[in-house]
Amino acid sequence: MYMLGSMTINSRGHLAIGEQDLVELAEKYGTPLYVYDESLIRERCRAYREALNQHYPQGEILFAGKAFLTLGMGRLLLQEGLGLDVVSAGELYIAAQAGFPMERVCFHGNNKSPAELKMALDLGVGRIAVDSLMELDRLEEKASRRRKIVPLLLRVRPGISADTHRYIQTGQEDSKFGLGISDGQVFAAVKKVLKSPYLELLGLHCHIGSQILDSQPFQLAAEIMMDLREEIRLKTGTLLPELNLGGGLGIRYIAGDRPVGISDLVMLLAETLKKKAREHNSTLPRLLLEPGRSIVGEAGITLYTVGTIKDVPGVRRYVSVDGGMSDNLRSALYGARYRALLANRPQEPAEETVTVAGKACESGDILIYDLRLPSPRPGDILAVLSTGAYHFSMFSHYNRHLRPAVVFINGGLTELVVKRETLEDLIRPELIPPHLEKEPDFKTVGELGGSA
Ligand code: LLP
């Protein structure tokens, strides 16, 4: 059995994280439940930081908040000395509320609203990653009105199609993200920024996609970006001090996934930058990396309770759980695959092949096809592994499902970091305007009218 982080089987034969029995946890907090192995998140933060220290000390790790961000997670990142990549007013607000130092925040997005840009400037974020020429004009106007210098990076589309799901490729030529190199947009943007007394060009940024297992596309991106940095130096005389190579390193969802290790990837990037700097006879840039999934993905488990079991004879056995596409959109959206086991009897032989269905009114709400499990029974606790990234953060209220609670476990410590949503929470923002307050003046549907 493949165990991650502090996952174990305890003396009761239950799945546990640290000292916490997951079956007891499900009883205490209810299901579905997002559970995080906090020590594994910290381990991954340190793996990145140590790899940088060892191979490229002039660098910084910014966690990509879109993967999973809450106030508690913000505090953890602060304790671990990471920066933060945010992509909306919401993520920026959470960072600020968590007391996160704004100079370590980079603000992304292909359509930052005027209000979001204003908020970022008011808070004084360390970098804005400008995604388009239009955004650059907006930013310059705002900066000059405030007479304040705004530090920025230019997001570049390096023209790389990494081997991953089409929806999570971002560096290819036909992408809504970033400025193109061959079409001259990067150079047009560089010229504009260098002319403005209110914009400070710290460097270039790229992010080629997500859940990338192989190191080769990252190396290619690093080479293209270093060549571009050199071309900018030759054309403008300006050597950009920073290079942000984004995130994208994949994790292990199923047995066949074999991602390159954090340390190996950082070492490869460091070597590539050093080689290119030598080739260009220039100095090394400060390196920023923005991992999301590879920090939190494998640290998360979702617990569900098995409900209805239904056979379609000769076809399959549907095992329905009390969550689904609301708490895990990835199966329906990308056809993502997962490993799972029964937390209450993880060691029993997996003699049955079942299909784990969610409870949403949507035929596509299938969490796992053809999963091998010990014959499931109603009340079993199903633990779906590697759900720490892009699950809580992609939660959907479809069917008015309630957002599950989030629990962090660290050794002997188990703490709630997000409470389960309640039915009252669900209607809190809703209003009934006066004209809809009126009671109907007919008694039954039969009195609605129409000729009898
Ligand atoms: N930096 C930027 C600018 C990004 O757009 C992203 C992810 C990251 C960093 C972090 O990438 P990571 O290390 O997590 O791969 N919802 C999809 C993933 C979308 C990723 C979007 N951008 C999924 O569930 O697979």
PDB file of C-alpha atoms in Angstrom, residues 29-226:
ATOM      1  CA  TYR A  29     -16.532  16.480  12.032  1.00  0.00           C
ATOM      2  CA  GLY A  30     -18.834  14.653   9.612  1.00  0.00           C
ATOM      3  CA  THR A  31     -18.209  13.958   5.949  1.00  0.00           C
ATOM      4  CA  PRO A  32     -17.277  14.980   3.337  1.00  0.00           C
ATOM      5  CA  LEU A  33     -14.209  16.292   5.091  1.00  0.00           C
ATOM      6  CA  TYR A  34     -10.986  17.770   3.708  1.00  0.00           C
ATOM      7  CA  VAL A  35      -8.095  16.527   5.832  1.00  0.00           C
ATOM      8  CA  TYR A  36      -4.535  17.860   5.557  1.00  0.00           C
ATOM      9  CA  ASP A  37      -1.319  16.341   6.815  1.00  0.00           C
ATOM     10  CA  GLU A  38       0.144  19.646   7.971  1.00  0.00           C
ATOM     11  CA  SER A  39       3.583  18.154   8.537  1.00  0.00           C
ATOM     12  CA  LEU A  40       3.689  17.026   4.902  1.00  0.00           C
ATOM     13  CA  ILE A  41       2.799  20.538   3.674  1.00  0.00           C
ATOM     14  CA  ARG A  42       5.633  21.895   5.808  1.00  0.00           C
ATOM     15  CA  GLU A  43       7.988  19.202   4.540  1.00  0.00           C
ATOM     16  CA  ARG A  44       7.255  20.193   0.934  1.00  0.00           C
ATOM     17  CA  CYS A  45       7.723  23.914   1.693  1.00  0.00           C
ATOM     18  CA  ARG A  46      11.107  23.050   3.187  1.00  0.00           C
ATOM     19  CA  ALA A  47      12.029  20.760   0.303  1.00  0.00           C
ATOM     20  CA  TYR A  48      11.641  23.719  -2.068  1.00  0.00           C
ATOM     21  CA  ARG A  49      13.471  26.146   0.196  1.00  0.00           C
ATOM     22  CA  GLU A  50      16.322  23.755   0.887  1.00  0.00           C
ATOM     23  CA  ALA A  51      16.693  22.919  -2.799  1.00  0.00           C
ATOM     24  CA  LEU A  52      16.978  26.623  -3.570  1.00  0.00           C
ATOM     25  CA  ASN A  53      19.448  27.178  -0.731  1.00  0.00           C
ATOM     26  CA  GLN A  54      21.572  24.391  -2.041  1.00  0.00           C
ATOM     27  CA  HIS A  55      21.465  25.034  -5.766  1.00  0.00           C
ATOM     28  CA  TYR A  56      20.453  28.659  -6.240  1.00  0.00           C
ATOM     29  CA  PRO A  57      20.442  30.744  -3.064  1.00  0.00           C
ATOM     30  CA  GLN A  58      19.399  33.932  -4.823  1.00  0.00           C
ATOM     31  CA  GLY A  59      15.771  32.831  -5.048  1.00  0.00           C
ATOM     32  CA  GLU A  60      12.363  32.755  -3.422  1.00  0.00           C
ATOM     33  CA  ILE A  61       9.430  30.347  -3.325  1.00  0.00           C
ATOM     34  CA  LEU A  62       5.953  31.831  -3.674  1.00  0.00           C
ATOM     35  CA  PHE A  63       3.135  29.394  -2.970  1.00  0.00           C
ATOM     36  CA  ALA A  64       0.342  29.532  -5.580  1.00  0.00           C
ATOM     37  CA  GLY A  65      -2.689  30.377  -3.459  1.00  0.00           C
ATOM     38  CA  LYS A  66      -5.135  29.153  -6.091  1.00  0.00           C
ATOM     39  CA  ALA A  67      -4.200  25.581  -5.150  1.00  0.00           C
ATOM     40  CA  PHE A  68      -5.436  26.032  -1.559  1.00  0.00           C
ATOM     41  CA  LEU A  69      -5.643  29.199   0.470  1.00  0.00           C
ATOM     42  CA  THR A  70      -7.290  29.878   3.816  1.00  0.00           C
ATOM     43  CA  LEU A  71      -6.301  32.108   6.725  1.00  0.00           C
ATOM     44  CA  GLY A  72      -4.609  29.148   8.438  1.00  0.00           C
ATOM     45  CA  MET A  73      -2.714  28.212   5.297  1.00  0.00           C
ATOM     46  CA  GLY A  74      -1.576  31.842   5.001  1.00  0.00           C
ATOM     47  CA  ARG A  75      -0.148  31.638   8.530  1.00  0.00           C
ATOM     48  CA  LEU A  76       1.598  28.342   7.782  1.00  0.00           C
ATOM     49  CA  LEU A  77       3.260  29.861   4.687  1.00  0.00           C
ATOM     50  CA  LEU A  78       4.381  32.811   6.755  1.00  0.00           C
ATOM     51  CA  GLN A  79       5.941  30.476   9.343  1.00  0.00           C
ATOM     52  CA  GLU A  80       7.703  28.521   6.605  1.00  0.00           C
ATOM     53  CA  GLY A  81       9.144  31.654   5.010  1.00  0.00           C
ATOM     54  CA  LEU A  82       7.387  31.386   1.650  1.00  0.00           C
ATOM     55  CA  GLY A  83       5.936  34.166  -0.458  1.00  0.00           C
ATOM     56  CA  LEU A  84       2.515  33.999  -2.070  1.00  0.00           C
ATOM     57  CA  ASP A  85       1.071  34.165  -5.576  1.00  0.00           C
ATOM     58  CA  VAL A  86      -2.496  35.508  -5.605  1.00  0.00           C
ATOM     59  CA  VAL A  87      -4.888  35.875  -8.485  1.00  0.00           C
ATOM     60  CA  SER A  88      -7.958  37.734  -7.233  1.00  0.00           C
ATOM     61  CA  ALA A  89      -9.223  40.269  -4.730  1.00  0.00           C
ATOM     62  CA  GLY A  90     -10.405  37.309  -2.652  1.00  0.00           C
ATOM     63  CA  GLU A  91      -6.986  35.691  -2.398  1.00  0.00           C
ATOM     64  CA  LEU A  92      -5.372  39.071  -1.794  1.00  0.00           C
ATOM     65  CA  TYR A  93      -7.863  39.765   0.995  1.00  0.00           C
ATOM     66  CA  ILE A  94      -7.166  36.422   2.655  1.00  0.00           C
ATOM     67  CA  ALA A  95      -3.421  37.092   2.458  1.00  0.00           C
ATOM     68  CA  ALA A  96      -3.876  40.517   4.051  1.00  0.00           C
ATOM     69  CA  GLN A  97      -6.204  39.164   6.748  1.00  0.00           C
ATOM     70  CA  ALA A  98      -3.683  36.428   7.550  1.00  0.00           C
ATOM     71  CA  GLY A  99      -1.117  39.183   8.132  1.00  0.00           C
ATOM     72  CA  PHE A 100       0.966  38.130   5.158  1.00  0.00           C
ATOM     73  CA  PRO A 101       3.773  40.578   4.273  1.00  0.00           C
ATOM     74  CA  MET A 102       2.656  42.270   1.059  1.00  0.00           C
ATOM     75  CA  GLU A 103       6.153  42.700  -0.342  1.00  0.00           C
ATOM     76  CA  ARG A 104       6.280  38.896  -0.673  1.00  0.00           C
ATOM     77  CA  VAL A 105       3.056  38.765  -2.723  1.00  0.00           C
ATOM     78  CA  CYS A 106       2.875  38.553  -6.509  1.00  0.00           C
ATOM     79  CA  PHE A 107      -0.480  39.436  -8.091  1.00  0.00           C
ATOM     80  CA  HIS A 108      -1.464  37.496 -11.237  1.00  0.00           C
ATOM     81  CA  GLY A 109      -4.435  37.296 -13.575  1.00  0.00           C
ATOM     82  CA  ASN A 110      -5.344  37.834 -17.214  1.00  0.00           C
ATOM     83  CA  ASN A 111      -8.162  40.271 -16.413  1.00  0.00           C
ATOM     84  CA  LYS A 112      -7.445  42.067 -13.192  1.00  0.00           C
ATOM     85  CA  SER A 113     -10.307  44.473 -12.575  1.00  0.00           C
ATOM     86  CA  PRO A 114      -9.695  48.173 -11.853  1.00  0.00           C
ATOM     87  CA  ALA A 115     -10.832  47.502  -8.266  1.00  0.00           C
ATOM     88  CA  GLU A 116      -8.370  44.621  -7.921  1.00  0.00           C
ATOM     89  CA  LEU A 117      -5.499  46.712  -9.280  1.00  0.00           C
ATOM     90  CA  LYS A 118      -6.410  49.503  -6.874  1.00  0.00           C
ATOM     91  CA  MET A 119      -6.482  47.057  -3.963  1.00  0.00           C
ATOM     92  CA  ALA A 120      -3.080  45.645  -4.953  1.00  0.00           C
ATOM     93  CA  LEU A 121      -1.588  49.153  -5.124  1.00  0.00           C
ATOM     94  CA  ASP A 122      -3.216  50.230  -1.856  1.00  0.00           C
ATOM     95  CA  LEU A 123      -1.816  47.171  -0.092  1.00  0.00           C
ATOM     96  CA  GLY A 124       1.578  47.617  -1.755  1.00  0.00           C
ATOM     97  CA  VAL A 125       2.058  44.124  -3.224  1.00  0.00           C
ATOM     98  CA  GLY A 126       5.658  43.286  -4.067  1.00  0.00           C
ATOM     99  CA  ARG A 127       5.010  42.539  -7.731  1.00  0.00           C
ATOM    100  CA  ILE A 128       2.218  42.715 -10.245  1.00  0.00           C
ATOM    101  CA  ALA A 129       2.570  40.187 -13.070  1.00  0.00           C
ATOM    102  CA  VAL A 130       1.232  42.182 -16.018  1.00  0.00           C
ATOM    103  CA  ASP A 131      -0.564  39.955 -18.487  1.00  0.00           C
ATOM    104  CA  SER A 132      -1.387  42.270 -21.432  1.00  0.00           C
ATOM    105  CA  LEU A 133      -0.561  45.602 -23.075  1.00  0.00           C
ATOM    106  CA  MET A 134      -3.971  46.912 -22.082  1.00  0.00           C
ATOM    107  CA  GLU A 135      -3.336  46.090 -18.431  1.00  0.00           C
ATOM    108  CA  LEU A 136       0.014  47.834 -18.659  1.00  0.00           C
ATOM    109  CA  ASP A 137      -1.684  51.054 -19.799  1.00  0.00           C
ATOM    110  CA  ARG A 138      -4.204  50.822 -16.955  1.00  0.00           C
ATOM    111  CA  LEU A 139      -1.466  50.265 -14.429  1.00  0.00           C
ATOM    112  CA  GLU A 140       0.664  53.123 -15.747  1.00  0.00           C
ATOM    113  CA  GLU A 141      -2.302  55.464 -15.523  1.00  0.00           C
ATOM    114  CA  LYS A 142      -3.048  54.444 -11.942  1.00  0.00           C
ATOM    115  CA  ALA A 143       0.618  54.602 -10.911  1.00  0.00           C
ATOM    116  CA  SER A 144       1.171  58.042 -12.422  1.00  0.00           C
ATOM    117  CA  ARG A 145      -1.981  59.403 -10.783  1.00  0.00           C
ATOM    118  CA  ARG A 146      -0.682  58.186  -7.424  1.00  0.00           C
ATOM    119  CA  ARG A 147       2.888  59.275  -8.239  1.00  0.00           C
ATOM    120  CA  LYS A 148       3.965  55.920  -6.904  1.00  0.00           C
ATOM    121  CA  ILE A 149       6.428  53.475  -8.475  1.00  0.00           C
ATOM    122  CA  VAL A 150       4.878  50.070  -9.132  1.00  0.00           C
ATOM    123  CA  PRO A 151       7.175  47.016  -9.318  1.00  0.00           C
ATOM    124  CA  LEU A 152       6.138  44.541 -11.972  1.00  0.00           C
ATOM    125  CA  LEU A 153       6.941  41.444 -13.967  1.00  0.00           C
ATOM    126  CA  LEU A 154       5.827  40.846 -17.533  1.00  0.00           C
ATOM    127  CA  ARG A 155       4.051  37.535 -18.055  1.00  0.00           C
ATOM    128  CA  VAL A 156       5.369  35.866 -21.179  1.00  0.00           C
ATOM    129  CA  ARG A 157       3.888  33.103 -23.327  1.00  0.00           C
ATOM    130  CA  PRO A 158       6.983  31.092 -24.181  1.00  0.00           C
ATOM    131  CA  GLY A 159       5.207  28.978 -26.836  1.00  0.00           C
ATOM    132  CA  ILE A 160       5.592  25.604 -25.086  1.00  0.00           C
ATOM    133  CA  SER A 161       2.896  22.919 -25.100  1.00  0.00           C
ATOM    134  CA  ALA A 162       3.699  20.821 -22.033  1.00  0.00           C
ATOM    135  CA  ASP A 163       2.380  17.281 -21.814  1.00  0.00           C
ATOM    136  CA  THR A 164      -0.659  17.682 -19.549  1.00  0.00           C
ATOM    137  CA  HIS A 165      -4.446  18.090 -19.885  1.00  0.00           C
ATOM    138  CA  ARG A 166      -5.285  20.729 -22.510  1.00  0.00           C
ATOM    139  CA  TYR A 167      -7.236  22.791 -19.951  1.00  0.00           C
ATOM    140  CA  ILE A 168      -4.191  23.227 -17.751  1.00  0.00           C
ATOM    141  CA  GLN A 169      -1.628  24.054 -20.427  1.00  0.00           C
ATOM    142  CA  THR A 170      -0.850  27.761 -20.244  1.00  0.00           C
ATOM    143  CA  GLY A 171       2.419  28.410 -22.090  1.00  0.00           C
ATOM    144  CA  GLN A 172       1.381  27.498 -25.645  1.00  0.00           C
ATOM    145  CA  GLU A 173       1.069  30.072 -28.455  1.00  0.00           C
ATOM    146  CA  ASP A 174      -2.758  30.020 -28.444  1.00  0.00           C
ATOM    147  CA  SER A 175      -3.337  30.898 -24.809  1.00  0.00           C
ATOM    148  CA  LYS A 176      -5.279  33.646 -23.064  1.00  0.00           C
ATOM    149  CA  PHE A 177      -2.304  34.190 -20.749  1.00  0.00           C
ATOM    150  CA  GLY A 178       0.708  36.392 -21.238  1.00  0.00           C
ATOM    151  CA  LEU A 179       2.447  38.432 -23.900  1.00  0.00           C
ATOM    152  CA  GLY A 180       3.755  36.754 -27.051  1.00  0.00           C
ATOM    153  CA  ILE A 181       7.437  36.791 -27.970  1.00  0.00           C
ATOM    154  CA  SER A 182       7.300  36.303 -31.757  1.00  0.00           C
ATOM    155  CA  ASP A 183       4.428  38.781 -32.216  1.00  0.00           C
ATOM    156  CA  GLY A 184       6.495  41.542 -30.604  1.00  0.00           C
ATOM    157  CA  GLN A 185       4.179  42.076 -27.619  1.00  0.00           C
ATOM    158  CA  VAL A 186       6.834  41.446 -24.993  1.00  0.00           C
ATOM    159  CA  PHE A 187       9.149  43.997 -26.580  1.00  0.00           C
ATOM    160  CA  ALA A 188       6.358  46.547 -26.946  1.00  0.00           C
ATOM    161  CA  ALA A 189       5.598  46.097 -23.247  1.00  0.00           C
ATOM    162  CA  VAL A 190       9.261  46.352 -22.220  1.00  0.00           C
ATOM    163  CA  LYS A 191       9.587  49.637 -24.131  1.00  0.00           C
ATOM    164  CA  LYS A 192       6.473  51.060 -22.510  1.00  0.00           C
ATOM    165  CA  VAL A 193       7.614  50.115 -19.003  1.00  0.00           C
ATOM    166  CA  LEU A 194      11.121  51.471 -19.487  1.00  0.00           C
ATOM    167  CA  LYS A 195       9.694  54.795 -20.672  1.00  0.00           C
ATOM    168  CA  SER A 196       7.427  55.197 -17.651  1.00  0.00           C
ATOM    169  CA  PRO A 197       8.868  56.825 -14.535  1.00  0.00           C
ATOM    170  CA  TYR A 198       6.171  55.078 -12.486  1.00  0.00           C
ATOM    171  CA  LEU A 199       6.695  51.482 -13.567  1.00  0.00           C
ATOM    172  CA  GLU A 200       9.645  49.415 -12.419  1.00  0.00           C
ATOM    173  CA  LEU A 201      10.446  46.376 -14.539  1.00  0.00           C
ATOM    174  CA  LEU A 202      11.774  43.716 -12.157  1.00  0.00           C
ATOM    175  CA  GLY A 203      11.732  40.919 -14.685  1.00  0.00           C
ATOM    176  CA  LEU A 204       9.892  38.306 -16.698  1.00  0.00           C
ATOM    177  CA  HIS A 205       7.429  35.626 -15.684  1.00  0.00           C
ATOM    178  CA  CYS A 206       6.142  32.465 -17.309  1.00  0.00           C
ATOM    179  CA  HIS A 207       4.027  29.527 -16.208  1.00  0.00           C
ATOM    180  CA  ILE A 208       3.740  26.772 -18.768  1.00  0.00           C
ATOM    181  CA  GLY A 209       0.993  24.662 -17.204  1.00  0.00           C
ATOM    182  CA  SER A 210       0.160  22.366 -14.348  1.00  0.00           C
ATOM    183  CA  GLN A 211       0.511  18.674 -13.348  1.00  0.00           C
ATOM    184  CA  ILE A 212       3.644  18.397 -15.530  1.00  0.00           C
ATOM    185  CA  LEU A 213       5.592  15.273 -14.578  1.00  0.00           C
ATOM    186  CA  ASP A 214       8.588  15.567 -16.854  1.00  0.00           C
ATOM    187  CA  SER A 215      11.433  18.057 -16.286  1.00  0.00           C
ATOM    188  CA  GLN A 216      12.130  18.754 -19.953  1.00  0.00           C
ATOM    189  CA  PRO A 217       9.441  21.429 -20.585  1.00  0.00           C
ATOM    190  CA  PHE A 218      10.608  23.334 -17.489  1.00  0.00           C
ATOM    191  CA  GLN A 219      14.165  23.310 -18.789  1.00  0.00           C
ATOM    192  CA  LEU A 220      13.000  24.510 -22.182  1.00  0.00           C
ATOM    193  CA  ALA A 221      11.016  27.335 -20.568  1.00  0.00           C
ATOM    194  CA  ALA A 222      14.057  28.389 -18.532  1.00  0.00           C
ATOM    195  CA  GLU A 223      16.203  28.484 -21.672  1.00  0.00           C
ATOM    196  CA  ILE A 224      13.662  30.471 -23.670  1.00  0.00           C
ATOM    197  CA  MET A 225      13.209  32.967 -20.832  1.00  0.00           C
ATOM    198  CA  MET A 226      16.952  33.415 -20.338  1.00  0.00           C
TER     199      MET A 226
END
